[in-house]
XYZ file of C-alpha atoms in Angstrom:
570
model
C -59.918 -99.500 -126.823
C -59.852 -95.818 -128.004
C -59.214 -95.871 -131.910
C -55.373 -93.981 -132.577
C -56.028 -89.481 -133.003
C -54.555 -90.309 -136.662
C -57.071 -92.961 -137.788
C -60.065 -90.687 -135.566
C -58.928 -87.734 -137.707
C -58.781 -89.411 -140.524
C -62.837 -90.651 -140.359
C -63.426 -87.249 -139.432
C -61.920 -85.547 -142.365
C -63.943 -87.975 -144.745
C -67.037 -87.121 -142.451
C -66.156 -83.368 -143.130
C -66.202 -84.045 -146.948
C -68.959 -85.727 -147.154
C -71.198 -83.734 -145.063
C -70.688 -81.305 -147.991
C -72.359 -84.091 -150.734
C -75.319 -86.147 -150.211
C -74.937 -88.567 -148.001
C -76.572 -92.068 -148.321
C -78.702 -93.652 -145.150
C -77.735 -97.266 -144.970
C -80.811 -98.826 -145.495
C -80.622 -101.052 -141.998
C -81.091 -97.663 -139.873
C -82.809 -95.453 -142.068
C -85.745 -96.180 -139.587
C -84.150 -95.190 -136.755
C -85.426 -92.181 -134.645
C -83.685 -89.580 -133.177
C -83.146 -90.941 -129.754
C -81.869 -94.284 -131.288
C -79.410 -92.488 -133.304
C -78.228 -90.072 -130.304
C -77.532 -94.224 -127.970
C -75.980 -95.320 -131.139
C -73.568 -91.829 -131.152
C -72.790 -92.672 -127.660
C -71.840 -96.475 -127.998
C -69.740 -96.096 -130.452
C -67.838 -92.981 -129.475
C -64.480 -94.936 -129.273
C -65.349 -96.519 -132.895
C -64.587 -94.036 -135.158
C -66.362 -96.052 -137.956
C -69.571 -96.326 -136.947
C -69.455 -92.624 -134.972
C -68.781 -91.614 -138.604
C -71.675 -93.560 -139.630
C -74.499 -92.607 -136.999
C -73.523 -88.373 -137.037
C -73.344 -88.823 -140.998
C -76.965 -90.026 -140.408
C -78.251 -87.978 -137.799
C -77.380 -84.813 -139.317
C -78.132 -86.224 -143.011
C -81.765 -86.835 -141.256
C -81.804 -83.421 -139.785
C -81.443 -81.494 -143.182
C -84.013 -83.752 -145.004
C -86.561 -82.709 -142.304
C -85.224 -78.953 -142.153
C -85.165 -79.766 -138.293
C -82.647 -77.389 -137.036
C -83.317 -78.377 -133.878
C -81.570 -81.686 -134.540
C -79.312 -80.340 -136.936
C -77.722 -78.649 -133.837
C -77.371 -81.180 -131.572
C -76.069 -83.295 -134.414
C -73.118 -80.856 -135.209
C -72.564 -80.244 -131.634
C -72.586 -83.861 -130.909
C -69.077 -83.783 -133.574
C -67.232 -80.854 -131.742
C -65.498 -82.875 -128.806
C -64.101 -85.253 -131.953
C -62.292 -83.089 -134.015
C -59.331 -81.238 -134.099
C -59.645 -77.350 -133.317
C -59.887 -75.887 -136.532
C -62.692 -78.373 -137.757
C -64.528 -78.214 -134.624
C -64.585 -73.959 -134.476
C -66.653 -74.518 -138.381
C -69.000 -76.367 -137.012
C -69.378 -74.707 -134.039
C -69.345 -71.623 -137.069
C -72.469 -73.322 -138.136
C -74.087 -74.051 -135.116
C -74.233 -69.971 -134.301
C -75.521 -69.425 -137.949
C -78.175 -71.689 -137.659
C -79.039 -70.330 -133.959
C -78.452 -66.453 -135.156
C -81.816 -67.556 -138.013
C -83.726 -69.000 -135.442
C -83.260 -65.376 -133.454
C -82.768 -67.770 -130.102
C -81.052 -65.777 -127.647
C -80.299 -69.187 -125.949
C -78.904 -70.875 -128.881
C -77.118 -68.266 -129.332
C -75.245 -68.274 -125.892
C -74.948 -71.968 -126.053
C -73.143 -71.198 -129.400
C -70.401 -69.171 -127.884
C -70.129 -71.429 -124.667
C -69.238 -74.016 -127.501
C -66.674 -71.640 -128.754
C -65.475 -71.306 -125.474
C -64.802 -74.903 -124.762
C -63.211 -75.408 -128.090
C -61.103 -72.874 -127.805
C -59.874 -73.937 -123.783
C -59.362 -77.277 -124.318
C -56.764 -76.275 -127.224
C -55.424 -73.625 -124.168
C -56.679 -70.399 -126.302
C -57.368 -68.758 -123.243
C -58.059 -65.359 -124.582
C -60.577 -66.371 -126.694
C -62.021 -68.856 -124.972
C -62.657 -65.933 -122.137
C -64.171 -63.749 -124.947
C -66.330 -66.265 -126.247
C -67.651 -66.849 -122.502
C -68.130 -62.880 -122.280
C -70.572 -62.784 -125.297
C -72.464 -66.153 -124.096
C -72.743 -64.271 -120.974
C -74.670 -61.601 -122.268
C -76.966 -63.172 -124.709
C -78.108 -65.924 -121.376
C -77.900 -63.319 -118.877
C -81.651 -61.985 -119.534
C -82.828 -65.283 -120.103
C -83.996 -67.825 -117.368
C -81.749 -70.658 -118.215
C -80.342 -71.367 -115.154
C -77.722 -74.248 -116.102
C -76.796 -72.340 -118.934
C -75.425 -69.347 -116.748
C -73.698 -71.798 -114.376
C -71.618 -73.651 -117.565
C -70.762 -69.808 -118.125
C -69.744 -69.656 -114.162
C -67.687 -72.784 -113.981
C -65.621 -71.711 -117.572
C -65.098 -68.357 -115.705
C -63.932 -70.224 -112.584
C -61.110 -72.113 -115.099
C -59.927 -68.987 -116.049
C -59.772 -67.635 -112.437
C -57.888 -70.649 -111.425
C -55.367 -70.194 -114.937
C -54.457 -66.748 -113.739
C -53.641 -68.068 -109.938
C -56.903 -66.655 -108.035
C -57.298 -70.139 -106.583
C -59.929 -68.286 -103.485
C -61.918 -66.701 -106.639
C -62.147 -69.927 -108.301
C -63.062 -72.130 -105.222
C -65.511 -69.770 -104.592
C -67.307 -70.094 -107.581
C -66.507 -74.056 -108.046
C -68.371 -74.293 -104.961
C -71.654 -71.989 -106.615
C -71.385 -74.998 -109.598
C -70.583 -77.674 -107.424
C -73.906 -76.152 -105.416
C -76.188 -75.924 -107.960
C -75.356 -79.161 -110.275
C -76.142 -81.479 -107.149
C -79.227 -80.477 -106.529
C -80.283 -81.209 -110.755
C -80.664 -84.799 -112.111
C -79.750 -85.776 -115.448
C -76.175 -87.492 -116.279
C -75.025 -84.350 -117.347
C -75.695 -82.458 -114.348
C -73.768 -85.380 -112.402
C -70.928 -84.546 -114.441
C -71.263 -81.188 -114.133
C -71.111 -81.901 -110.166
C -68.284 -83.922 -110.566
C -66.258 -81.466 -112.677
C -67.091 -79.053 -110.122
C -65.756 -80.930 -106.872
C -62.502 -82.459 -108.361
C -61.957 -78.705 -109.654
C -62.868 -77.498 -105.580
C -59.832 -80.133 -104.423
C -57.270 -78.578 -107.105
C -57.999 -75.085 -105.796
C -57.877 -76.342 -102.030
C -54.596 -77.883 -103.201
C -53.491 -74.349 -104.743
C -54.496 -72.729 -101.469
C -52.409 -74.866 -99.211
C -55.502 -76.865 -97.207
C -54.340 -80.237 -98.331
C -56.561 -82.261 -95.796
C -59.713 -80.715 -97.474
C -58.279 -81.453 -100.522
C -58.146 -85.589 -99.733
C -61.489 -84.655 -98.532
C -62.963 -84.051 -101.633
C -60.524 -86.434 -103.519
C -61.517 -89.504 -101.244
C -65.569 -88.326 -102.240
C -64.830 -87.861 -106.118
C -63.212 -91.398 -106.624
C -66.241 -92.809 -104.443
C -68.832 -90.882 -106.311
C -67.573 -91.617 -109.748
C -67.042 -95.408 -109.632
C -69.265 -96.188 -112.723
C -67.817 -97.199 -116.057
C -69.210 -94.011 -117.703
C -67.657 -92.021 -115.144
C -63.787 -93.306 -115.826
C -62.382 -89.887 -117.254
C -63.427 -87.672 -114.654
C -62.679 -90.792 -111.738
C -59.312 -90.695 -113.009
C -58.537 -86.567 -112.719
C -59.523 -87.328 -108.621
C -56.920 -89.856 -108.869
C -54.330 -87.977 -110.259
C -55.868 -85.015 -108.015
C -54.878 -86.823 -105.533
C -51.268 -88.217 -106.217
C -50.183 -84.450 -106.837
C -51.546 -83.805 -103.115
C -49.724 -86.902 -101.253
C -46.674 -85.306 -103.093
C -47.713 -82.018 -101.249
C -48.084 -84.142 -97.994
C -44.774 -85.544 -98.472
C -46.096 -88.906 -99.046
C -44.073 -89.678 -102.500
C -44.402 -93.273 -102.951
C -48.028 -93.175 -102.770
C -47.610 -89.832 -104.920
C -46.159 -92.080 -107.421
C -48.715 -95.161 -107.124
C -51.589 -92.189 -108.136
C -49.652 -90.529 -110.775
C -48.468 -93.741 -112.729
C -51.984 -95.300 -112.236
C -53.947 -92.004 -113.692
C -51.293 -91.393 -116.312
C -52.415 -93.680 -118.876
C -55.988 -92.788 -119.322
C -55.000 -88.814 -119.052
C -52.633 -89.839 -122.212
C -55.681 -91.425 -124.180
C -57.850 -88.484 -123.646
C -54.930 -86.134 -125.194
C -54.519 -83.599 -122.592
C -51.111 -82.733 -122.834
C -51.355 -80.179 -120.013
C -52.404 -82.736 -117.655
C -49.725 -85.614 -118.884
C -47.385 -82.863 -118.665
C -48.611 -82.022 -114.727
C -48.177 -85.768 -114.094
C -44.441 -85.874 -115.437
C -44.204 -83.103 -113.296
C -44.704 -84.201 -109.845
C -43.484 -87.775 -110.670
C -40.392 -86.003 -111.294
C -40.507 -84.156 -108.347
C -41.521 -87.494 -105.948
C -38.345 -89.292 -107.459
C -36.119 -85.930 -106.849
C -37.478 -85.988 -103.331
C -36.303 -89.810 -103.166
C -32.763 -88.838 -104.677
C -33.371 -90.696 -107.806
C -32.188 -87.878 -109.414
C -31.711 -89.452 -113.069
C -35.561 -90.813 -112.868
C -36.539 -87.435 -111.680
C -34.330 -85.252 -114.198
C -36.000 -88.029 -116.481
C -39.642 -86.984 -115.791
C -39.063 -83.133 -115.720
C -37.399 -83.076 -119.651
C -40.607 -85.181 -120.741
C -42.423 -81.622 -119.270
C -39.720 -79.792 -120.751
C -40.168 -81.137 -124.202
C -44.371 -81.186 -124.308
C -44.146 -77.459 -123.125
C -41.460 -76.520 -126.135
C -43.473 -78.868 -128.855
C -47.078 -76.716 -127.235
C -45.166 -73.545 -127.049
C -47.265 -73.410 -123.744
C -46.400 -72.348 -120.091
C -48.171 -71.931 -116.526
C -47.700 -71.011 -113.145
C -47.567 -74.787 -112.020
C -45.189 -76.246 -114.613
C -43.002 -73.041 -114.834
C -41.129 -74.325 -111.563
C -40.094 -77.259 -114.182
C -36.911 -74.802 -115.326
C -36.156 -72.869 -111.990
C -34.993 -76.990 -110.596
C -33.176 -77.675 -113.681
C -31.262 -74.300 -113.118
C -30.616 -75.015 -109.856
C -29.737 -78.876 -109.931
C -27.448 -77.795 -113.228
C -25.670 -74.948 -111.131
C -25.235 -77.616 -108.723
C -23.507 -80.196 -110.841
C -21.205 -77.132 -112.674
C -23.118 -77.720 -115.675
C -23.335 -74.133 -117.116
C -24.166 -74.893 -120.966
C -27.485 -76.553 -119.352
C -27.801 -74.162 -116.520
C -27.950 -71.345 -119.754
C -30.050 -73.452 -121.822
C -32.494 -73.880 -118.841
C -32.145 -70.256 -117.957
C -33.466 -69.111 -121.622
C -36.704 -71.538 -121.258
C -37.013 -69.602 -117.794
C -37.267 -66.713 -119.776
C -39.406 -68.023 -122.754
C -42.294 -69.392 -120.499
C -42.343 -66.128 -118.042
C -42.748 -64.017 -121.586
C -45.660 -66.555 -122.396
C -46.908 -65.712 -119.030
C -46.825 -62.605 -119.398
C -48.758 -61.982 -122.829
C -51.417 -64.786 -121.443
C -52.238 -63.273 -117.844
C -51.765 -59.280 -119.359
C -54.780 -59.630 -121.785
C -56.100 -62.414 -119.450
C -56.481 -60.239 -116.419
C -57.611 -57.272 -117.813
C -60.612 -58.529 -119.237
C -61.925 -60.829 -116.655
C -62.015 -58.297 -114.014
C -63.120 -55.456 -116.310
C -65.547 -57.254 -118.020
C -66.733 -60.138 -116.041
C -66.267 -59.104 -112.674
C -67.726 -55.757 -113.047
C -70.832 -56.951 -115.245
C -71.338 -59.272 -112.414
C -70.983 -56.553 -110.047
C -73.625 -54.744 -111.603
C -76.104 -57.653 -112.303
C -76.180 -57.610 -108.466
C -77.312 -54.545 -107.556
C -80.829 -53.655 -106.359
C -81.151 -50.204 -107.216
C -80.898 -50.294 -111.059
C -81.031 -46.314 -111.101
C -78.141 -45.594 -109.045
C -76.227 -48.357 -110.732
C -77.277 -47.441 -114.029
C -75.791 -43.775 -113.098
C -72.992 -44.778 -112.047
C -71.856 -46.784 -114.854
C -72.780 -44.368 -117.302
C -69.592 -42.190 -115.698
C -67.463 -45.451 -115.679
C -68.244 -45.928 -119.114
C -67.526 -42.649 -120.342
C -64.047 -42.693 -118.121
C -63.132 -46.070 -119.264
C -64.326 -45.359 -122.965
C -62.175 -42.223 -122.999
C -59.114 -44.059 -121.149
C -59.543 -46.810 -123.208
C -59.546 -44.771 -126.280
C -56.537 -42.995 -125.234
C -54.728 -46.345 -124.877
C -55.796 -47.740 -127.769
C -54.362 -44.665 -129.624
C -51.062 -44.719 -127.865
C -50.792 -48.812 -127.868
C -51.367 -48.265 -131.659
C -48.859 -45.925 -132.439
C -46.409 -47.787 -130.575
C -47.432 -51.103 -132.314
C -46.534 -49.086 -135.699
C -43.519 -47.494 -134.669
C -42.470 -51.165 -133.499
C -43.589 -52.672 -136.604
C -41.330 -49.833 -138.648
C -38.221 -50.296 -135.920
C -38.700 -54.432 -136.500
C -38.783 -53.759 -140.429
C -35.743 -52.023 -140.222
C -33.557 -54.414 -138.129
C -34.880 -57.046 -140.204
C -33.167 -55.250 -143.183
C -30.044 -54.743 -141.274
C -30.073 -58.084 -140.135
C -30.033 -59.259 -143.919
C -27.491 -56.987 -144.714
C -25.203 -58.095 -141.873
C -25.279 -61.808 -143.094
C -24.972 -61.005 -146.575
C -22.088 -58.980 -145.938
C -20.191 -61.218 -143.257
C -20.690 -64.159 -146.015
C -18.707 -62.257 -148.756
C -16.233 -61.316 -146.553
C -15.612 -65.387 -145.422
C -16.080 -66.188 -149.030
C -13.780 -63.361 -150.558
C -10.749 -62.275 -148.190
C -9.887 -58.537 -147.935
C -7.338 -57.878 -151.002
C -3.795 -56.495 -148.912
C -3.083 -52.297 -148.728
C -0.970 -50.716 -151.346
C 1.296 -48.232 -149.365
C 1.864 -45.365 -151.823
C 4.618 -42.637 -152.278
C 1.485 -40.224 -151.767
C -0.107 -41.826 -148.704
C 3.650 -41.568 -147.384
C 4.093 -37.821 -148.171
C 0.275 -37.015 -146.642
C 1.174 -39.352 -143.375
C 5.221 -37.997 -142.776
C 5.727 -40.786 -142.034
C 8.376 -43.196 -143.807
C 7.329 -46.229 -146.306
C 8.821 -48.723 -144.498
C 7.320 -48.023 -141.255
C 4.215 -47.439 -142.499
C 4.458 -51.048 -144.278
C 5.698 -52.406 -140.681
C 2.964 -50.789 -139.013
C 0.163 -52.289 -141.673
C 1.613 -55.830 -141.291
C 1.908 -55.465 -137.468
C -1.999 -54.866 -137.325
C -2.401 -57.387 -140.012
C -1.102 -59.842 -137.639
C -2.482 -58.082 -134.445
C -5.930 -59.112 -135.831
C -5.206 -62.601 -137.321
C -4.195 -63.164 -133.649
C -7.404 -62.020 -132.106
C -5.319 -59.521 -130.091
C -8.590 -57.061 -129.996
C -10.189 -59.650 -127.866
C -7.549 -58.664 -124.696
C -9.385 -56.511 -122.519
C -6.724 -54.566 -121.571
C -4.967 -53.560 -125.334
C -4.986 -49.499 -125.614
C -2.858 -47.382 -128.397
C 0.069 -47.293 -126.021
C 0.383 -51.029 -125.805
C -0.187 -51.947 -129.259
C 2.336 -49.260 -130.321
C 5.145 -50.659 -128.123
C 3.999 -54.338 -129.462
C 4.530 -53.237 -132.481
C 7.588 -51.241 -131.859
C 6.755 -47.395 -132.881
C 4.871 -44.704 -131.408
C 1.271 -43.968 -130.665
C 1.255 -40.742 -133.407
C 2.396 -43.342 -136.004
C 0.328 -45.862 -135.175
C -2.558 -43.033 -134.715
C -1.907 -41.629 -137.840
C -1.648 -45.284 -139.761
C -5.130 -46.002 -138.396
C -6.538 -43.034 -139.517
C -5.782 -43.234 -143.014
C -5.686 -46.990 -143.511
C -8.807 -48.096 -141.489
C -10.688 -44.426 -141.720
C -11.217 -44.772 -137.816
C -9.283 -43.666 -134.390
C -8.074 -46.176 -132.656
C -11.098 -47.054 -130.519
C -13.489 -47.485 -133.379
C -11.096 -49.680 -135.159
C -10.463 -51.530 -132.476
C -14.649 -51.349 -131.528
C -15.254 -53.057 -135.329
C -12.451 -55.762 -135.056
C -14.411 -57.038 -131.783
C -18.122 -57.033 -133.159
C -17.213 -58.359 -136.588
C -15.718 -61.309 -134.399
C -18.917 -61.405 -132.489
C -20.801 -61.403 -135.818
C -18.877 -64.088 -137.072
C -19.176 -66.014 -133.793
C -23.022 -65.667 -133.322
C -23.409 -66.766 -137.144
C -21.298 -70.156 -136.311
C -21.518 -71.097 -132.839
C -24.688 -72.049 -131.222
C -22.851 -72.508 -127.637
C -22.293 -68.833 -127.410
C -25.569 -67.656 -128.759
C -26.580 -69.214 -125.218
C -24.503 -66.595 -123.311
C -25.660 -63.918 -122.110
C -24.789 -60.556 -123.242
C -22.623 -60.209 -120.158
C -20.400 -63.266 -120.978
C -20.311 -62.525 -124.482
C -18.802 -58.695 -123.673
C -16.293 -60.272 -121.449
C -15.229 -62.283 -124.352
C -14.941 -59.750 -127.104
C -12.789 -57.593 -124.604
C -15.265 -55.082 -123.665
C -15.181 -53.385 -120.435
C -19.301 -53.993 -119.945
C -22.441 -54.980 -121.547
C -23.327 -51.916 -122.596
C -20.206 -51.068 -123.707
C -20.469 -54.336 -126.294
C -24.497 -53.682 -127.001
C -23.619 -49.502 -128.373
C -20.764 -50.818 -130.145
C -22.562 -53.618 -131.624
C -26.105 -51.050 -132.524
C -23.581 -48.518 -133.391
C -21.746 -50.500 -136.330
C -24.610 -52.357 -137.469
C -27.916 -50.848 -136.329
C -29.170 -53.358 -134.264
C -28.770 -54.846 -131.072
C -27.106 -58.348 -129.928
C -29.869 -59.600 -128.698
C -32.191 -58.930 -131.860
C -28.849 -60.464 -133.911
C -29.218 -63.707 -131.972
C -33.122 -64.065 -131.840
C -32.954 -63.615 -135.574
C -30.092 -66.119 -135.887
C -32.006 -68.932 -133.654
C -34.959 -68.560 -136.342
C -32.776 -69.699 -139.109
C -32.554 -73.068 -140.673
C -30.607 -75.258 -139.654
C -27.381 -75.206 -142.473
C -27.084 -71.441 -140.936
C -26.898 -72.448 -137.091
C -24.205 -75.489 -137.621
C -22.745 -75.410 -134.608
């Protein structure tokens, strides 16, 4: 049984310290070669005591003979065990060690174990960079399985951004080239290869070629060492009988790859299979099973901060079954995840696309060309145009980055103001208005109705009257029983405002004070909350709101939902 991530990370944190000191061989395998060490490392991979043990000794070995060799395949043998900020030191070290040997290979390799690293913890920028630079260091070289590791991590990214044809396509190449090898490795390789050639079959609608290649991958990995990948065709599978409208069997597949898929820690993956179970039991009208499933995907995706193409549909059924059932606070809450996921989209596939097809795809282009001359020509203008372009963008992304980075400093300050200041004024109430013989004189107007008018707006706002759409001068002035040029001229020297900015700051101090307090209506929309506050529109509410305070709602509320908790009570 696979020993618990917290005790594994625990013997890996003490391996991490002691690599550092001199470590002692236990006497009853300081004899041990190489090869005995490396069968040892792979028995007890699931014992995180004697792994500790065996890699301690390898690599302990490996220093005392200066065999860097060794040395690299001992640290490499440590990267699949450790968390990802561990594993990217050693795989730190590895490139060091490769970068003195001045092995072009090695080097690649290095980066390729970057790459991995960094896409299994779903750093998909990076992990396509690292590829990049493995790519060029193996390109020249004649290390054919090398280039096609580099291929199939390119195909994962192809297949991540939704070019399921691009993908399959180069799946295939892999799934090609690794059956033809022997060597355990290359079976896995193959194996990868096809179960990834089903999911993009799957993506691309042919679901009968995709139980093709399912029915082949559970047959062809049957053997005990086999068990992780034997279980992604299962689960490969139960997302396709979904497809097929098959859900009980959909289910069967799901629940019976789940458990293993939860062992290996691949939250995507548990999160796919929540997913479509949900989906099978919606399709059944279990809808409380189903809802069930889907809020197990909702909360791995908010815990990751992660979103796809595939899971995204997660939030566009709980919007609609909410709408159905009336629900609005959910249908909002929903709505904003929507919204959260496509912006996490939208940063990931930006940077994503642009440098796979202007890097990888036209490097590849190139690499295939006969006539180096012509192609060599060519790119020389491309390079210029793009370096020029590119320059030019980088210069106008970069000022805009710093004029953002000023505007965000700015409405961070205002933001602190605008608590600080709506705090006093809940702590410490606004002392009442002397009416003076001079104020009377300077108005014309007599003290008593000037003291009539002051207590009439006094209760006007302790009333919330601001918040009816359709109050103007006239009908405040007849509510209050004098005249618009009284009540004009009260305003004016009273408040310091006309009428509509008086009546503009009563309504977003109340939104202020609302935001601040309620955690319901920072789920509105700005639409709903303008309709609330009185105002005629949106926009209306959002100049009102920048024009009193210098920023806008929606900055007040994103800044308000960082908060601790005391602030947010609901």
């Amino acid at each position: 049984m696979k020993t618990p991530y917290l005790t594994l990370f625990f013997f890996l944190v003490s391996f991490c310290s002691t690599a550092q000191k001199s470590f002692q061989i236990p006497d009853s395998i300081s004899n041990k070669t190489y090869e005995e060490l490396i069968t040892e490392i792979d028995r007890y991979k699931n014992d995180s005591i004697k792994l500790f043990v065996y890699l301690n000794t390898y690599i302990e070995k490996a220093k005392r003979e200066n065999n860097k060799d060794r040395l690299i395949v001992g640290y490499r043998k440590t990267l699949k065990e450790f968390p990802e900020e561990e594993a990217l030191k050693y795989s730190d070290s590895i490139l060091t060690i490769a970068q003195s040997l001045n092995d072009d290979v090695l080097i690649g390799k290095s980066y390729i174990d970057k790459a991995i690293i960094y896409f299994r913890f779903k750093n998909y920028n990076k992990s396509l960079s690292s590829y990049l630079i493995a790519d060029k260091y193996i390109t020249e070289k004649n290390d054919i399985y090398t280039q096609y590791k580099i291929k199939y991590g390119i195909a994962n990214m192809k297949s991540y951004l939704g070019h399921h044809q691009e993908a399959l396509d180069l799946f295939t190449e892999c799934k090609n080239f690794y059956g033809q090898q022997e060597g355990y490795n290359n079976r896995l390789g193959y194996l990868h290869s096809l179960c990834s050639m089903g999911r993009s079959n799957f993506r691309l609608k042919n679901y009968d070629v995709c139980s093709q290649i399912n029915e082949l991958g559970i047959k062809e990995s049957e053997e005990e060492d086999l068990s992780l990948i034997h279980t992604y065709f299962i689960q490969s599978e139960g997302i396709n009988q979904y497809q097929k409208n098959n859900y009980q069997k959909s289910i069967k597949l799901l629940s019976a790859s789940l458990p293993e898929i939860i062992r290996n820690e691949d939250f995507v993956n548990v999160a796919v299979n929540y997913f479509y179970l949900g989906k099978d039991y919606l399709k059944l009208n279990n809808d409380e099973k189903g809802i069930a499933y889907l809020q197990k995907v909702d909360s791995i995706l908010q815990e990751h901060d992660y979103a796809n193409l595939d899971l995204r549909e997660t939030y566009e059924i709980f919007i609609n079954y909410y709408k159905e059932k009336g629900d609005l606070e959910n249908q909002l809450l929903y709505t904003n995840r929507l919204l959260e996921a496509d912006k996490i989209l939208e940063k990931n596939y930006k940077d994503l696309v642009s440098t796979i097809y202007k890097e990888y795809d036209t490097a590849a282009l190139i690499a295939s060309k006969d006539n180096l001359e012509k192609t060599l020509k060519r790119n020389t203008i491309i390079s210029y145009t793009v370096y020029c372009l590119g320059g030019l963008i980088i210069l106008v992304i970069s000022l805009l980055l710093i004029r953002n980075y000023k505007k965000q400093k700015i409405y961070k300050l205002k933001y602190e103001e605008l608590i600080a200041k709506t705090e006093k004024k809940e702590t410490k109430p606004e002392e009442a208005v002397e009416v003076t013989e001079e104020a009377t004189d300077d108005l014309d107007i007599n003290q008593d109705i000037i003291v009539k008018i002051l207590n009439g707006l006094e209760a006007f706002e302790n009333r919330e009257g601001f918040l009816n759409a359709g109050i103007n001068q006239s009908a405040l002035a007849e509510d209050l029983n004098t005249n618009t040029s009284y009540l004009s001229k009260v305003i004016n020297h009273y408040k310091g405002k006309n009428f509509n900015s008086y009546l503009n700051e009563l309504r977003v101090n109340h939104a202020v004070t609302l935001l601040k307090n309620s955690s319901v209506h920072r789920r509105y929309t700005i639409k709903a909350l303008a309709e609330e506050l009185g105002f005629s529109n949106p926009r209306s509410f959002s100049d009102a709101f920048f024009s009193q305070t210098g920023i806008k709602p929606s900055y007040f509320i994103k800044q308000l939902e960082k908060e601790p908790a005391p602030l947010l009570s609901a």
